[in-house]
Coordinates of N, CA, C and O in Angstrom, one line a residue:
M20 N 111.4 -37.0 51.6 CA 110.3 -37.7 52.4 C 111.0 -39.0 52.9 O 110.2 -39.8 53.6
N21 N 112.3 -39.4 52.4 CA 112.9 -40.6 52.8 C 113.1 -40.4 54.4 O 112.9 -41.6 54.8
R22 N 113.3 -39.5 55.0 CA 113.5 -39.0 56.3 C 112.1 -39.4 57.1 O 112.2 -39.9 58.0
I23 N 111.1 -39.3 56.6 CA 109.5 -39.6 57.3 C 109.6 -41.0 57.4 O 109.1 -41.4 58.3
S24 N 109.8 -41.8 56.2 CA 109.8 -43.1 56.2 C 110.7 -43.5 57.4 O 110.4 -44.6 58.1
E25 N 112.0 -43.3 57.4 CA 112.8 -43.9 58.3 C 112.4 -43.4 59.8 O 112.4 -44.2 60.7
F26 N 111.9 -42.3 60.0 CA 111.1 -41.7 61.0 C 110.2 -42.9 61.7 O 110.1 -43.4 62.9
V27 N 109.1 -43.2 60.9 CA 108.2 -44.0 61.1 C 108.5 -45.4 61.3 O 108.0 -46.0 62.2
E28 N 109.6 -45.8 60.5 CA 110.1 -47.2 60.7 C 110.8 -47.3 62.2 O 110.6 -48.3 62.8
K29 N 111.4 -46.1 62.5 CA 112.0 -46.2 63.9 C 111.0 -46.2 65.0 O 111.2 -46.8 65.9
L30 N 110.0 -45.4 64.8 CA 108.8 -45.8 65.7 C 108.2 -46.9 66.0 O 108.1 -47.3 66.9
F31 N 108.3 -47.7 64.9 CA 107.5 -49.0 64.9 C 108.6 -50.2 65.1 O 108.0 -51.2 65.0
E32 N 110.0 -50.0 65.4 CA 110.8 -50.9 65.5 C 110.5 -51.9 66.5 O 110.9 -53.0 66.5
N33 N 110.0 -51.4 67.7 CA 109.5 -52.8 68.6 C 108.2 -53.2 68.6 O 107.7 -53.9 69.6
V34 N 107.5 -52.8 67.5 CA 106.3 -53.1 67.5 C 106.2 -54.7 66.6 O 106.7 -54.5 65.4
P35 N 105.5 -55.5 66.9 CA 105.4 -56.7 65.9 C 104.6 -56.4 64.7 O 103.7 -55.7 64.7
E36 N 105.3 -57.1 63.8 CA 104.6 -56.9 62.3 C 103.1 -57.5 62.3 O 103.1 -58.8 62.8
S37 N 102.2 -56.9 61.8 CA 100.8 -57.2 61.6 C 100.2 -56.2 60.6 O 100.8 -55.3 60.2
E38 N 99.3 -56.8 60.0 CA 98.3 -56.1 58.8 C 97.8 -54.6 59.8 O 98.1 -53.7 58.9
Q39 N 97.3 -54.9 60.9 CA 96.9 -53.5 61.4 C 98.1 -52.7 61.6 O 98.0 -51.3 61.3
A40 N 99.4 -52.9 62.1 CA 100.4 -52.0 62.2 C 101.1 -51.4 60.9 O 101.3 -50.3 60.8
A41 N 101.0 -52.5 59.8 CA 101.3 -51.7 58.5 C 100.3 -50.8 58.1 O 100.8 -49.8 57.4
Q42 N 99.1 -50.9 58.2 CA 98.2 -50.0 57.9 C 98.3 -48.7 58.7 O 98.5 -47.5 58.0
I43 N 98.6 -48.8 59.9 CA 98.9 -47.7 60.9 C 100.1 -46.9 60.3 O 100.2 -45.6 60.3
K44 N 101.2 -47.7 60.0 CA 102.4 -47.0 59.5 C 102.0 -46.2 58.3 O 102.7 -45.1 58.1
E45 N 101.3 -46.8 57.2 CA 101.3 -46.3 56.2 C 100.4 -44.9 56.2 O 100.6 -44.0 55.7
E46 N 99.5 -45.0 57.1 CA 98.6 -43.9 57.4 C 99.3 -42.7 58.0 O 99.3 -41.5 57.4
I47 N 100.4 -43.1 59.0 CA 101.3 -42.1 59.5 C 102.1 -41.4 58.6 O 102.3 -40.1 58.4
T48 N 102.7 -42.1 57.6 CA 103.6 -41.8 56.7 C 102.8 -40.8 55.8 O 103.3 -39.6 55.5
Y49 N 101.7 -41.1 55.4 CA 100.7 -40.5 54.6 C 100.4 -38.9 55.1 O 100.5 -38.0 54.5
N50 N 100.1 -39.1 56.4 CA 99.8 -37.9 57.3 C 100.9 -36.9 57.2 O 100.9 -35.8 57.2
L51 N 101.9 -37.5 57.5 CA 103.4 -36.7 57.8 C 103.6 -36.2 56.4 O 104.0 -34.9 56.1
A52 N 103.5 -36.9 55.4 CA 103.8 -36.3 54.1 C 102.9 -35.3 53.7 O 103.1 -34.1 53.1
E53 N 101.6 -35.2 54.0 CA 100.5 -34.3 53.9 C 101.2 -33.0 54.6 O 100.8 -31.9 54.1
K54 N 101.3 -33.3 55.9 CA 101.7 -32.1 56.8 C 102.8 -31.5 56.1 O 103.1 -30.1 56.1
V55 N 104.0 -32.2 55.6 CA 105.1 -31.5 55.0 C 104.6 -30.6 53.8 O 104.9 -29.7 53.6
A56 N 103.8 -31.2 52.8 CA 103.4 -30.5 51.8 C 102.5 -29.4 52.1 O 102.9 -28.0 51.5
D57 N 101.7 -29.3 53.1 CA 101.1 -28.1 53.7 C 102.0 -27.0 54.2 O 102.0 -25.9 54.0
L58 N 103.1 -27.4 54.9 CA 104.2 -26.5 55.3 C 104.8 -26.0 54.2 O 105.3 -24.8 54.1
M59 N 105.3 -26.8 53.5 CA 106.1 -26.2 52.1 C 105.1 -25.1 51.3 O 105.6 -24.2 50.6
E60 N 103.9 -25.4 51.3 CA 102.9 -24.5 50.6 C 102.9 -23.1 51.4 O 102.6 -22.0 50.7
E61 N 103.2 -23.3 52.7 CA 103.2 -22.0 53.5 C 104.5 -21.4 53.4 O 104.7 -20.1 53.9
G62 N 105.4 -21.8 52.7 CA 106.7 -21.2 52.5 C 107.9 -21.7 53.2 O 109.0 -21.3 53.0
K63 N 107.6 -22.9 53.7 CA 108.9 -23.3 54.7 C 109.6 -24.2 53.6 O 109.1 -24.7 52.6
S64 N 110.9 -24.3 53.8 CA 111.8 -25.3 53.0 C 111.4 -26.6 53.4 O 110.8 -26.9 54.2
E65 N 111.8 -27.6 52.5 CA 111.6 -29.0 52.7 C 112.2 -29.5 54.0 O 111.5 -30.4 54.8
E66 N 113.3 -29.1 54.3 CA 113.9 -29.5 55.4 C 113.3 -29.2 56.7 O 113.0 -29.8 57.7
D67 N 112.8 -27.8 56.7 CA 112.5 -27.4 58.0 C 110.8 -27.9 58.1 O 110.3 -28.1 59.2
A68 N 110.0 -27.9 57.0 CA 108.9 -28.7 57.0 C 108.7 -30.1 57.4 O 108.1 -30.4 58.3
V69 N 109.8 -31.0 57.1 CA 110.1 -32.0 57.5 C 110.3 -32.2 59.0 O 109.7 -33.1 59.9
N70 N 111.2 -31.2 59.6 CA 111.6 -31.3 61.0 C 110.3 -30.9 61.8 O 109.9 -31.4 62.8
K71 N 109.6 -29.8 61.5 CA 108.6 -29.5 62.2 C 107.3 -30.5 62.1 O 106.8 -30.8 63.3
A72 N 107.2 -31.2 60.9 CA 106.2 -32.2 60.9 C 106.3 -33.3 62.0 O 105.7 -33.9 62.7
I73 N 107.7 -33.9 62.0 CA 108.2 -34.8 62.9 C 108.0 -34.3 64.5 O 107.5 -35.2 65.2
I74 N 108.6 -33.1 64.7 CA 108.4 -32.6 65.8 C 106.8 -32.5 66.6 O 106.5 -32.7 67.6
E75 N 106.1 -32.0 65.6 CA 104.7 -32.1 66.1 C 103.9 -33.2 66.1 O 102.9 -33.4 66.5
F76 N 104.5 -34.3 65.5 CA 103.9 -35.6 65.6 C 103.4 -36.1 67.0 O 102.2 -36.6 67.0
G77 N 104.3 -36.0 67.8 CA 104.0 -36.3 69.0 C 104.6 -37.7 69.7 O 105.4 -38.3 69.0
D78 N 103.8 -38.6 70.6 CA 104.1 -39.5 71.1 C 103.5 -40.7 70.2 O 102.3 -40.8 70.3
I79 N 104.0 -42.0 70.4 CA 103.4 -43.1 69.8 C 102.8 -44.1 70.9 O 102.1 -44.9 70.3
D80 N 103.1 -43.9 72.1 CA 102.4 -44.8 73.2 C 100.9 -44.9 72.9 O 100.4 -45.8 73.0
E81 N 100.3 -43.9 72.4 CA 98.8 -43.9 72.2 C 98.7 -44.8 71.2 O 97.5 -45.6 71.2
I82 N 99.3 -44.6 70.1 CA 99.1 -45.5 69.0 C 99.3 -47.0 69.1 O 98.6 -47.8 69.0
I83 N 100.4 -47.2 69.9 CA 100.7 -48.7 70.4 C 99.5 -49.3 71.2 O 99.0 -50.4 71.1
A84 N 99.1 -48.4 72.1 CA 97.8 -48.8 72.9 C 96.5 -49.2 72.0 O 96.0 -50.1 72.3
E85 N 96.5 -48.1 70.8 CA 95.2 -48.7 70.2 C 95.4 -49.9 69.4 O 94.6 -50.7 69.0
L86 N 96.6 -50.2 69.1 CA 96.9 -51.7 68.4 C 96.8 -52.6 69.3 O 96.6 -54.0 68.9
E87 N 96.7 -52.5 70.7 CA 96.3 -53.4 71.7 C 97.5 -54.7 71.6 O 97.2 -55.7 71.7
V88 N 98.8 -54.1 71.4 CA 99.9 -55.1 71.4 C 100.1 -55.4 72.9 O 100.6 -54.7 73.6
A89 N 100.1 -56.6 72.9 CA 100.5 -57.3 74.2 C 101.9 -57.1 74.3 O 102.8 -57.2 73.6
K90 N 102.2 -56.8 75.9 CA 103.6 -56.8 75.9 C 104.4 -57.8 76.0 O 103.8 -59.1 76.5
P91 N 105.5 -58.3 75.2 CA 106.0 -59.3 75.1 C 106.7 -60.0 76.2 O 107.2 -59.2 77.0
N92 N 106.6 -61.2 76.5 CA 107.4 -62.0 77.6 C 107.3 -61.3 79.0 O 108.1 -61.2 79.5
T93 N 105.8 -61.0 79.2 CA 105.6 -60.6 80.7 C 106.0 -61.3 81.7 O 106.5 -60.9 82.8
K94 N 105.9 -62.7 81.6 CA 106.5 -63.6 82.8 C 108.0 -63.5 82.8 O 108.4 -63.5 83.8
K95 N 108.6 -63.3 81.5 CA 110.1 -63.2 81.5 C 110.6 -62.0 82.0 O 111.5 -61.9 82.9
R96 N 109.8 -60.9 81.9 CA 110.2 -59.5 82.6 C 110.1 -59.7 84.0 O 111.0 -59.1 84.7
R97 N 108.8 -60.3 84.4 CA 108.6 -60.4 86.0 C 109.8 -61.1 86.5 O 110.3 -60.9 87.7
A98 N 110.1 -62.3 85.8 CA 111.2 -63.1 86.4 C 112.5 -62.6 86.6 O 113.2 -62.7 87.7
L99 N 112.8 -61.7 85.5 CA 114.1 -61.1 85.5 C 114.0 -59.9 86.5 O 115.1 -59.8 87.3
A100 N 113.0 -59.3 86.8 CA 112.9 -58.1 88.0 C 113.1 -58.9 89.1 O 113.8 -58.4 90.2
K101 N 112.6 -60.0 89.4 CA 112.5 -61.0 90.8 C 114.1 -61.2 90.8 O 114.6 -61.3 92.1
V102 N 114.7 -61.6 89.8 CA 116.1 -62.1 89.7 C 117.2 -61.0 90.2 O 117.8 -60.9 91.2
N103 N 116.7 -59.7 89.6 CA 117.5 -58.5 89.9 C 117.4 -58.1 91.4 O 118.3 -57.7 92.2
L104 N 115.9 -58.2 91.9 CA 115.8 -58.0 93.3 C 116.5 -58.9 94.3 O 117.1 -58.6 95.1
G105 N 116.6 -60.3 94.0 CA 117.3 -61.0 94.9 C 118.9 -60.8 94.7 O 119.6 -60.8 95.7
F106 N 119.4 -60.6 93.6 CA 120.9 -60.0 93.4 C 121.1 -59.1 94.2 O 122.3 -59.1 94.8
S107 N 120.3 -58.0 94.2 CA 120.4 -56.8 95.0 C 120.2 -57.0 96.6 O 121.2 -56.5 97.1
I108 N 119.4 -57.8 96.9 CA 119.5 -58.1 98.3 C 120.7 -58.8 98.7 O 121.1 -58.3 99.9
W109 N 121.0 -59.8 98.1 CA 122.4 -60.6 98.4 C 123.6 -59.8 98.3 O 124.6 -59.9 99.4
G110 N 123.7 -58.9 97.4 CA 124.9 -58.2 97.0 C 124.9 -57.3 98.3 O 125.9 -56.8 98.7
A111 N 123.7 -56.3 98.6 CA 123.7 -55.5 99.5 C 124.0 -56.0 101.0 O 125.0 -55.7 101.8
A112 N 123.7 -57.3 101.3 CA 123.9 -57.7 102.5 C 125.3 -58.2 102.6 O 126.0 -58.1 103.7
L113 N 126.0 -58.6 101.6 CA 127.5 -59.1 101.6 C 128.2 -57.6 101.7 O 129.2 -57.7 102.4
L114 N 128.0 -56.7 101.1 CA 128.6 -55.2 101.1 C 128.5 -54.8 102.9 O 129.5 -54.4 103.2
I115 N 127.3 -55.0 103.2 CA 126.9 -54.6 104.5 C 127.9 -55.3 105.6 O 128.7 -54.7 106.6
I116 N 127.9 -56.6 105.4 CA 128.9 -57.5 106.1 C 130.3 -56.9 106.0 O 130.9 -56.9 106.9
L117 N 130.8 -56.8 104.7 CA 131.9 -56.4 104.6 C 132.5 -55.0 105.3 O 133.4 -54.9 105.9
F118 N 131.4 -54.1 105.2 CA 131.5 -52.8 106.0 C 131.7 -53.2 107.4 O 132.6 -52.5 108.0
I119 N 131.0 -54.0 108.0 CA 131.0 -54.1 109.5 C 132.3 -54.9 109.9 O 132.8 -54.3 110.8
V120 N 132.7 -55.8 109.2 CA 133.9 -56.3 109.4 C 135.1 -55.6 109.2 O 135.8 -55.4 110.3
V121 N 135.3 -54.5 108.3 CA 136.2 -53.6 108.1 C 136.1 -52.7 109.3 O 137.0 -52.5 109.8
N122 N 135.0 -52.2 109.5 CA 135.0 -51.2 110.8 C 135.3 -52.0 112.0 O 136.2 -51.3 112.7
V123 N 134.9 -53.0 112.4 CA 135.3 -53.7 113.5 C 136.9 -54.1 113.8 O 137.6 -53.8 114.7
M124 N 137.5 -54.4 112.4 CA 138.8 -54.8 112.6 C 139.7 -53.7 112.6 O 140.8 -53.8 113.1
Y125 N 139.5 -52.5 112.1 CA 140.4 -51.4 111.6 C 140.0 -50.3 112.5 O 141.1 -49.4 112.9
S126 N 138.9 -50.0 112.9 CA 138.5 -48.8 113.8 C 137.6 -49.3 114.6 O 136.3 -48.5 114.4
P127 N 137.5 -50.1 115.5 CA 136.3 -50.3 116.4 C 136.0 -49.3 117.3 O 134.8 -49.2 117.9
D128 N 136.6 -48.2 117.5 CA 136.1 -47.2 118.1 C 135.2 -46.2 117.6 O 134.4 -45.4 118.3
V129 N 135.3 -46.2 116.4 CA 134.3 -45.2 115.4 C 133.4 -46.0 114.9 O 133.9 -46.9 114.0
L130 N 132.3 -45.8 114.7 CA 131.1 -46.5 114.1 C 130.7 -45.7 112.8 O 129.8 -45.0 112.7
W131 N 131.8 -46.1 111.9 CA 131.6 -45.2 110.4 C 130.7 -46.0 109.4 O 130.3 -45.4 108.4
C132 N 130.8 -47.5 109.7 CA 130.2 -48.3 108.6 C 128.7 -47.9 108.5 O 128.0 -48.4 107.6
I133 N 128.0 -47.3 109.4 CA 126.5 -46.9 109.4 C 126.1 -46.2 108.0 O 125.5 -46.3 107.3
F134 N 127.2 -45.2 107.6 CA 126.9 -44.3 106.4 C 127.0 -45.0 105.1 O 126.2 -44.9 104.3
P135 N 128.0 -45.9 104.9 CA 127.7 -46.7 103.6 C 126.8 -47.6 103.6 O 126.1 -47.9 102.5
I136 N 126.5 -48.2 104.9 CA 125.3 -48.9 104.9 C 124.1 -48.5 104.3 O 123.4 -49.1 103.5
F137 N 123.5 -47.3 104.8 CA 122.5 -46.5 104.3 C 122.6 -46.4 102.9 O 121.7 -46.4 102.2
A138 N 123.8 -46.1 102.3 CA 124.0 -45.9 100.9 C 123.8 -47.0 100.2 O 123.2 -47.1 99.1
V139 N 124.2 -48.4 100.6 CA 124.0 -49.4 99.8 C 122.6 -50.0 99.9 O 122.0 -50.6 99.1
L140 N 122.0 -49.6 101.0 CA 120.4 -50.2 101.1 C 119.7 -49.5 100.0 O 118.4 -50.0 99.8
W141 N 119.8 -48.5 99.4 CA 119.3 -47.9 98.3 C 119.1 -48.8 96.9 O 118.3 -48.8 96.4
W142 N 119.9 -49.7 96.9 CA 120.2 -50.6 95.8 C 119.0 -51.5 95.8 O 118.2 -51.7 94.8
P143 N 118.8 -52.1 97.0 CA 117.6 -53.3 97.0 C 116.3 -52.6 97.0 O 115.2 -53.0 96.6
L144 N 116.3 -51.3 97.6 CA 115.0 -50.6 97.6 C 114.8 -50.3 96.1 O 113.6 -50.2 95.8
A145 N 115.6 -49.7 95.4 CA 115.4 -49.4 94.0 C 114.8 -50.8 93.4 O 114.0 -50.6 92.5
M146 N 115.5 -51.9 93.5 CA 115.1 -53.1 92.7 C 113.9 -53.4 93.1 O 113.0 -54.2 92.4
F147 N 113.5 -53.3 94.6 CA 112.1 -53.6 95.0 C 111.2 -52.7 94.3 O 110.1 -53.3 93.8
Y148 N 111.3 -51.5 94.0 CA 110.3 -50.5 93.4 C 110.2 -51.0 91.9 O 109.1 -51.1 91.3
F149 N 111.2 -51.4 91.3 CA 111.3 -51.9 90.0 C 110.6 -53.0 89.7 O 109.6 -53.2 89.1
W150 N 110.8 -54.0 90.7 CA 110.1 -55.3 90.8 C 108.5 -55.2 90.9 O 107.7 -55.5 90.3
Y151 N 108.1 -54.3 91.8 CA 106.7 -54.1 92.2 C 106.3 -53.3 91.1 O 105.0 -53.8 90.8
R152 N 106.7 -52.5 90.5 CA 106.1 -51.8 89.2 C 106.1 -52.7 88.1 O 104.9 -52.8 87.6
R153 N 106.9 -53.7 88.1 CA 106.6 -54.8 86.7 C 105.5 -55.5 87.2 O 104.7 -55.7 86.3
K154 N 105.4 -55.9 88.4 CA 104.3 -56.9 89.0 C 103.0 -56.2 88.7 O 102.0 -56.6 88.3
A155 N 102.7 -54.8 88.9 CA 101.7 -54.0 88.8 C 101.4 -53.9 87.4 O 100.1 -53.9 87.2
E156 N 102.2 -53.9 86.4 CA 102.2 -53.5 85.2 C 101.6 -54.8 84.6 O 100.7 -54.7 83.6
D157 N 102.0 -55.9 85.0 CA 101.4 -57.2 84.4 C 100.3 -57.6 84.8 O 99.7 -58.6 84.3
R158 N 99.7 -57.0 85.7 CA 98.3 -57.3 86.1 C 97.1 -57.0 85.3 O 97.2 -56.1 84.5

């Protein structure tokens, strides 16, 4: 049963300590222990019963939503996403300038720089999506 306690502790590692969280931890541990006992009565070994109970437990996202835990540092997360977006725009711009300069200096007759430019543009596009998603989540 020690493995069940470790599993529950790992589930709640990012959840702030509160009385409600402790009660839910205790309830989940009790329910998993009961499930293991029921499976063992059906003839499964303890290890198999523990594994099956853990697998059948499911996802903790719904439980965290029930706890109504506020996302920590939403302003900090949004600011970091904005910094990442700005960094990616500047980095992409500098790389694009580098590709153009190298193209013009070494092979002005062949316009090959357009291909890496399209590849580099995915970086700020991905960061924009990440920033926009964080902004929407924080509303």
